[in-house]
């Protein structure tokens, strides 16, 4: 009876450690960008980091180098792509690379209010 309790305790500890390892975000990284920090909301989706990242298993490339609001860019992750676009005359959807959960690339984006308006996927200057 006592040995069953010890075995159950060990199995429980192993499961708990395994579950914590699955949701470990301590190594999450965000990439560099070449623009001032916007007052925007960061909404990571199922794909996302570093402006030009590649390895044999994952790749993420942002043609405008990251969060660059004055240049229309295209984000490519493992064969899928997203183009920077204007939601309306003022708001820009700026895509960029992010890396979360074991360095897997994911799409990140901000919705940025352009001071002088938005046209063709970039802020007017």
JSON list of C-alpha atoms in Angstrom, two decimals:
[
{"chain": "A", "resi": 1, "resn": "UNK", "atom": "CA", "xyz": [0.00, 0.00, 0.00]},
{"chain": "A", "resi": 2, "resn": "UNK", "atom": "CA", "xyz": [2.79, 2.41, 0.92]},
{"chain": "A", "resi": 3, "resn": "UNK", "atom": "CA", "xyz": [4.74, 1.51, -2.23]},
{"chain": "A", "resi": 4, "resn": "UNK", "atom": "CA", "xyz": [1.64, 2.20, -4.39]},
{"chain": "A", "resi": 5, "resn": "UNK", "atom": "CA", "xyz": [1.44, 5.68, -2.85]},
{"chain": "A", "resi": 6, "resn": "UNK", "atom": "CA", "xyz": [5.13, 6.33, -3.56]},
{"chain": "A", "resi": 7, "resn": "UNK", "atom": "CA", "xyz": [4.74, 5.15, -7.17]},
{"chain": "A", "resi": 8, "resn": "UNK", "atom": "CA", "xyz": [1.64, 7.33, -7.63]},
{"chain": "A", "resi": 9, "resn": "UNK", "atom": "CA", "xyz": [3.51, 10.30, -6.16]},
{"chain": "A", "resi": 10, "resn": "UNK", "atom": "CA", "xyz": [6.47, 9.78, -8.52]},
{"chain": "A", "resi": 11, "resn": "UNK", "atom": "CA", "xyz": [4.20, 9.37, -11.56]},
{"chain": "A", "resi": 12, "resn": "UNK", "atom": "CA", "xyz": [2.31, 12.54, -10.58]},
{"chain": "A", "resi": 13, "resn": "UNK", "atom": "CA", "xyz": [5.56, 14.48, -10.23]},
{"chain": "A", "resi": 14, "resn": "UNK", "atom": "CA", "xyz": [6.80, 13.26, -13.62]},
{"chain": "A", "resi": 15, "resn": "UNK", "atom": "CA", "xyz": [3.50, 14.25, -15.28]},
{"chain": "A", "resi": 16, "resn": "UNK", "atom": "CA", "xyz": [3.57, 17.67, -13.63]},
{"chain": "A", "resi": 17, "resn": "UNK", "atom": "CA", "xyz": [7.15, 18.29, -14.78]},
{"chain": "A", "resi": 18, "resn": "UNK", "atom": "CA", "xyz": [6.22, 17.14, -18.31]},
{"chain": "A", "resi": 19, "resn": "UNK", "atom": "CA", "xyz": [3.21, 19.45, -18.48]},
{"chain": "A", "resi": 20, "resn": "UNK", "atom": "CA", "xyz": [5.26, 22.40, -17.20]},
{"chain": "A", "resi": 21, "resn": "UNK", "atom": "CA", "xyz": [7.85, 21.67, -19.90]},
{"chain": "A", "resi": 22, "resn": "UNK", "atom": "CA", "xyz": [5.19, 21.81, -22.61]},
{"chain": "A", "resi": 23, "resn": "UNK", "atom": "CA", "xyz": [4.01, 25.29, -21.63]},
{"chain": "A", "resi": 24, "resn": "UNK", "atom": "CA", "xyz": [7.42, 26.77, -20.82]},
{"chain": "A", "resi": 25, "resn": "UNK", "atom": "CA", "xyz": [7.52, 30.26, -22.29]},
{"chain": "A", "resi": 26, "resn": "UNK", "atom": "CA", "xyz": [10.72, 31.27, -20.51]},
{"chain": "A", "resi": 27, "resn": "UNK", "atom": "CA", "xyz": [12.77, 31.06, -23.73]},
{"chain": "A", "resi": 28, "resn": "UNK", "atom": "CA", "xyz": [10.38, 33.12, -25.88]},
{"chain": "A", "resi": 29, "resn": "UNK", "atom": "CA", "xyz": [12.11, 35.75, -28.02]},
{"chain": "A", "resi": 30, "resn": "UNK", "atom": "CA", "xyz": [10.89, 38.65, -30.02]},
{"chain": "A", "resi": 31, "resn": "UNK", "atom": "CA", "xyz": [12.82, 40.01, -32.94]},
{"chain": "A", "resi": 32, "resn": "UNK", "atom": "CA", "xyz": [14.42, 43.33, -33.51]},
{"chain": "A", "resi": 33, "resn": "UNK", "atom": "CA", "xyz": [12.64, 46.05, -35.40]},
{"chain": "A", "resi": 34, "resn": "UNK", "atom": "CA", "xyz": [13.58, 49.30, -37.05]},
{"chain": "A", "resi": 35, "resn": "UNK", "atom": "CA", "xyz": [10.88, 51.70, -35.89]},
{"chain": "A", "resi": 36, "resn": "UNK", "atom": "CA", "xyz": [9.82, 53.48, -32.73]},
{"chain": "A", "resi": 37, "resn": "UNK", "atom": "CA", "xyz": [7.67, 51.50, -30.31]},
{"chain": "A", "resi": 38, "resn": "UNK", "atom": "CA", "xyz": [4.03, 52.05, -31.29]},
{"chain": "A", "resi": 39, "resn": "UNK", "atom": "CA", "xyz": [1.11, 52.51, -28.99]},
{"chain": "A", "resi": 40, "resn": "UNK", "atom": "CA", "xyz": [-0.51, 49.39, -30.37]},
{"chain": "A", "resi": 41, "resn": "UNK", "atom": "CA", "xyz": [-1.76, 46.01, -29.31]},
{"chain": "A", "resi": 42, "resn": "UNK", "atom": "CA", "xyz": [0.44, 43.00, -30.02]},
{"chain": "A", "resi": 43, "resn": "UNK", "atom": "CA", "xyz": [-1.68, 40.03, -31.05]},
{"chain": "A", "resi": 44, "resn": "UNK", "atom": "CA", "xyz": [0.42, 36.90, -31.59]},
{"chain": "A", "resi": 45, "resn": "UNK", "atom": "CA", "xyz": [-1.35, 34.35, -33.75]},
{"chain": "A", "resi": 46, "resn": "UNK", "atom": "CA", "xyz": [-0.57, 30.78, -34.66]},
{"chain": "A", "resi": 47, "resn": "UNK", "atom": "CA", "xyz": [2.64, 31.77, -36.46]},
{"chain": "A", "resi": 48, "resn": "UNK", "atom": "CA", "xyz": [5.45, 34.50, -35.46]},
{"chain": "A", "resi": 49, "resn": "UNK", "atom": "CA", "xyz": [10.46, 37.29, -34.27]},
{"chain": "A", "resi": 50, "resn": "UNK", "atom": "CA", "xyz": [13.59, 38.01, -35.77]},
{"chain": "A", "resi": 51, "resn": "UNK", "atom": "CA", "xyz": [13.45, 39.79, -39.09]},
{"chain": "A", "resi": 52, "resn": "UNK", "atom": "CA", "xyz": [15.44, 37.25, -41.07]},
{"chain": "A", "resi": 53, "resn": "UNK", "atom": "CA", "xyz": [15.52, 33.81, -39.44]},
{"chain": "A", "resi": 54, "resn": "UNK", "atom": "CA", "xyz": [15.93, 30.40, -40.97]},
{"chain": "A", "resi": 55, "resn": "UNK", "atom": "CA", "xyz": [16.99, 26.90, -40.01]},
{"chain": "A", "resi": 56, "resn": "UNK", "atom": "CA", "xyz": [16.40, 23.52, -41.64]},
{"chain": "A", "resi": 57, "resn": "UNK", "atom": "CA", "xyz": [12.96, 23.19, -40.03]},
{"chain": "A", "resi": 58, "resn": "UNK", "atom": "CA", "xyz": [11.54, 26.70, -39.66]},
{"chain": "A", "resi": 59, "resn": "UNK", "atom": "CA", "xyz": [11.94, 29.94, -41.58]},
{"chain": "A", "resi": 60, "resn": "UNK", "atom": "CA", "xyz": [10.56, 33.42, -41.13]},
{"chain": "A", "resi": 61, "resn": "UNK", "atom": "CA", "xyz": [11.39, 36.40, -43.35]},
{"chain": "A", "resi": 62, "resn": "UNK", "atom": "CA", "xyz": [10.02, 39.95, -43.21]},
{"chain": "A", "resi": 63, "resn": "UNK", "atom": "CA", "xyz": [10.91, 41.97, -46.31]},
{"chain": "A", "resi": 64, "resn": "UNK", "atom": "CA", "xyz": [10.71, 45.33, -44.47]},
{"chain": "A", "resi": 65, "resn": "UNK", "atom": "CA", "xyz": [12.94, 44.14, -41.63]},
{"chain": "A", "resi": 66, "resn": "UNK", "atom": "CA", "xyz": [10.36, 43.96, -38.84]},
{"chain": "A", "resi": 67, "resn": "UNK", "atom": "CA", "xyz": [8.11, 46.66, -37.42]},
{"chain": "A", "resi": 68, "resn": "UNK", "atom": "CA", "xyz": [8.73, 49.26, -40.13]},
{"chain": "A", "resi": 69, "resn": "UNK", "atom": "CA", "xyz": [5.58, 51.34, -40.50]},
{"chain": "A", "resi": 70, "resn": "UNK", "atom": "CA", "xyz": [6.81, 53.45, -43.45]},
{"chain": "A", "resi": 71, "resn": "UNK", "atom": "CA", "xyz": [7.59, 50.51, -45.76]},
{"chain": "A", "resi": 72, "resn": "UNK", "atom": "CA", "xyz": [5.09, 47.99, -47.11]},
{"chain": "A", "resi": 73, "resn": "UNK", "atom": "CA", "xyz": [6.45, 44.53, -46.36]},
{"chain": "A", "resi": 74, "resn": "UNK", "atom": "CA", "xyz": [5.63, 40.89, -46.79]},
{"chain": "A", "resi": 75, "resn": "UNK", "atom": "CA", "xyz": [6.02, 38.31, -44.03]},
{"chain": "A", "resi": 76, "resn": "UNK", "atom": "CA", "xyz": [6.80, 34.73, -45.11]},
{"chain": "A", "resi": 77, "resn": "UNK", "atom": "CA", "xyz": [6.73, 31.75, -42.74]},
{"chain": "A", "resi": 78, "resn": "UNK", "atom": "CA", "xyz": [7.25, 28.23, -44.04]},
{"chain": "A", "resi": 79, "resn": "UNK", "atom": "CA", "xyz": [5.55, 28.91, -47.37]},
{"chain": "A", "resi": 80, "resn": "UNK", "atom": "CA", "xyz": [2.69, 31.08, -46.06]},
{"chain": "A", "resi": 81, "resn": "UNK", "atom": "CA", "xyz": [2.73, 34.86, -46.48]},
{"chain": "A", "resi": 82, "resn": "UNK", "atom": "CA", "xyz": [1.00, 37.98, -45.19]},
{"chain": "A", "resi": 83, "resn": "UNK", "atom": "CA", "xyz": [1.30, 41.47, -46.69]},
{"chain": "A", "resi": 84, "resn": "UNK", "atom": "CA", "xyz": [1.20, 44.67, -44.60]},
{"chain": "A", "resi": 85, "resn": "UNK", "atom": "CA", "xyz": [-2.13, 46.38, -45.26]},
{"chain": "A", "resi": 86, "resn": "UNK", "atom": "CA", "xyz": [-4.31, 49.32, -44.25]},
{"chain": "A", "resi": 87, "resn": "UNK", "atom": "CA", "xyz": [-7.45, 48.48, -42.27]},
{"chain": "A", "resi": 88, "resn": "UNK", "atom": "CA", "xyz": [-8.80, 51.92, -43.13]},
{"chain": "A", "resi": 89, "resn": "UNK", "atom": "CA", "xyz": [-7.43, 55.40, -43.95]},
{"chain": "A", "resi": 90, "resn": "UNK", "atom": "CA", "xyz": [-5.50, 55.58, -40.65]},
{"chain": "A", "resi": 91, "resn": "UNK", "atom": "CA", "xyz": [-4.80, 52.09, -39.24]},
{"chain": "A", "resi": 92, "resn": "UNK", "atom": "CA", "xyz": [-1.96, 49.90, -40.51]},
{"chain": "A", "resi": 93, "resn": "UNK", "atom": "CA", "xyz": [-1.72, 46.14, -39.93]},
{"chain": "A", "resi": 94, "resn": "UNK", "atom": "CA", "xyz": [2.07, 45.64, -39.66]},
{"chain": "A", "resi": 95, "resn": "UNK", "atom": "CA", "xyz": [3.19, 41.99, -39.77]},
{"chain": "A", "resi": 96, "resn": "UNK", "atom": "CA", "xyz": [6.48, 40.77, -38.28]},
{"chain": "A", "resi": 97, "resn": "UNK", "atom": "CA", "xyz": [8.26, 37.57, -37.22]},
{"chain": "A", "resi": 98, "resn": "UNK", "atom": "CA", "xyz": [8.03, 36.32, -33.66]},
{"chain": "A", "resi": 99, "resn": "UNK", "atom": "CA", "xyz": [9.38, 33.16, -32.06]},
{"chain": "A", "resi": 100, "resn": "UNK", "atom": "CA", "xyz": [7.58, 31.39, -29.24]},
{"chain": "A", "resi": 101, "resn": "UNK", "atom": "CA", "xyz": [7.39, 27.89, -27.83]},
{"chain": "A", "resi": 102, "resn": "UNK", "atom": "CA", "xyz": [10.65, 26.19, -28.67]},
{"chain": "A", "resi": 103, "resn": "UNK", "atom": "CA", "xyz": [11.65, 28.88, -31.21]},
{"chain": "A", "resi": 104, "resn": "UNK", "atom": "CA", "xyz": [8.89, 28.02, -33.67]},
{"chain": "A", "resi": 105, "resn": "UNK", "atom": "CA", "xyz": [8.20, 31.03, -35.92]},
{"chain": "A", "resi": 106, "resn": "UNK", "atom": "CA", "xyz": [4.79, 32.63, -35.59]},
{"chain": "A", "resi": 107, "resn": "UNK", "atom": "CA", "xyz": [3.08, 35.60, -37.19]},
{"chain": "A", "resi": 108, "resn": "UNK", "atom": "CA", "xyz": [2.94, 38.69, -35.04]},
{"chain": "A", "resi": 109, "resn": "UNK", "atom": "CA", "xyz": [1.24, 41.91, -35.97]},
{"chain": "A", "resi": 110, "resn": "UNK", "atom": "CA", "xyz": [0.38, 45.30, -34.56]},
{"chain": "A", "resi": 111, "resn": "UNK", "atom": "CA", "xyz": [-2.43, 47.60, -35.52]},
{"chain": "A", "resi": 112, "resn": "UNK", "atom": "CA", "xyz": [-0.77, 51.01, -35.68]},
{"chain": "A", "resi": 113, "resn": "UNK", "atom": "CA", "xyz": [-2.49, 54.39, -36.04]},
{"chain": "A", "resi": 114, "resn": "UNK", "atom": "CA", "xyz": [-0.51, 56.29, -38.66]},
{"chain": "A", "resi": 115, "resn": "UNK", "atom": "CA", "xyz": [-0.19, 60.02, -37.78]},
{"chain": "A", "resi": 116, "resn": "UNK", "atom": "CA", "xyz": [-0.60, 61.15, -41.43]},
{"chain": "A", "resi": 117, "resn": "UNK", "atom": "CA", "xyz": [-2.77, 58.33, -42.73]},
{"chain": "A", "resi": 118, "resn": "UNK", "atom": "CA", "xyz": [-2.28, 54.89, -44.25]},
{"chain": "A", "resi": 119, "resn": "UNK", "atom": "CA", "xyz": [-2.10, 54.01, -47.95]},
{"chain": "A", "resi": 120, "resn": "UNK", "atom": "CA", "xyz": [-1.09, 50.81, -49.75]},
{"chain": "A", "resi": 121, "resn": "UNK", "atom": "CA", "xyz": [0.20, 48.96, -46.67]},
{"chain": "A", "resi": 122, "resn": "UNK", "atom": "CA", "xyz": [2.36, 51.73, -45.21]},
{"chain": "A", "resi": 123, "resn": "UNK", "atom": "CA", "xyz": [2.08, 54.95, -43.20]},
{"chain": "A", "resi": 124, "resn": "UNK", "atom": "CA", "xyz": [2.25, 58.21, -45.09]},
{"chain": "A", "resi": 125, "resn": "UNK", "atom": "CA", "xyz": [5.00, 60.61, -44.03]}
]
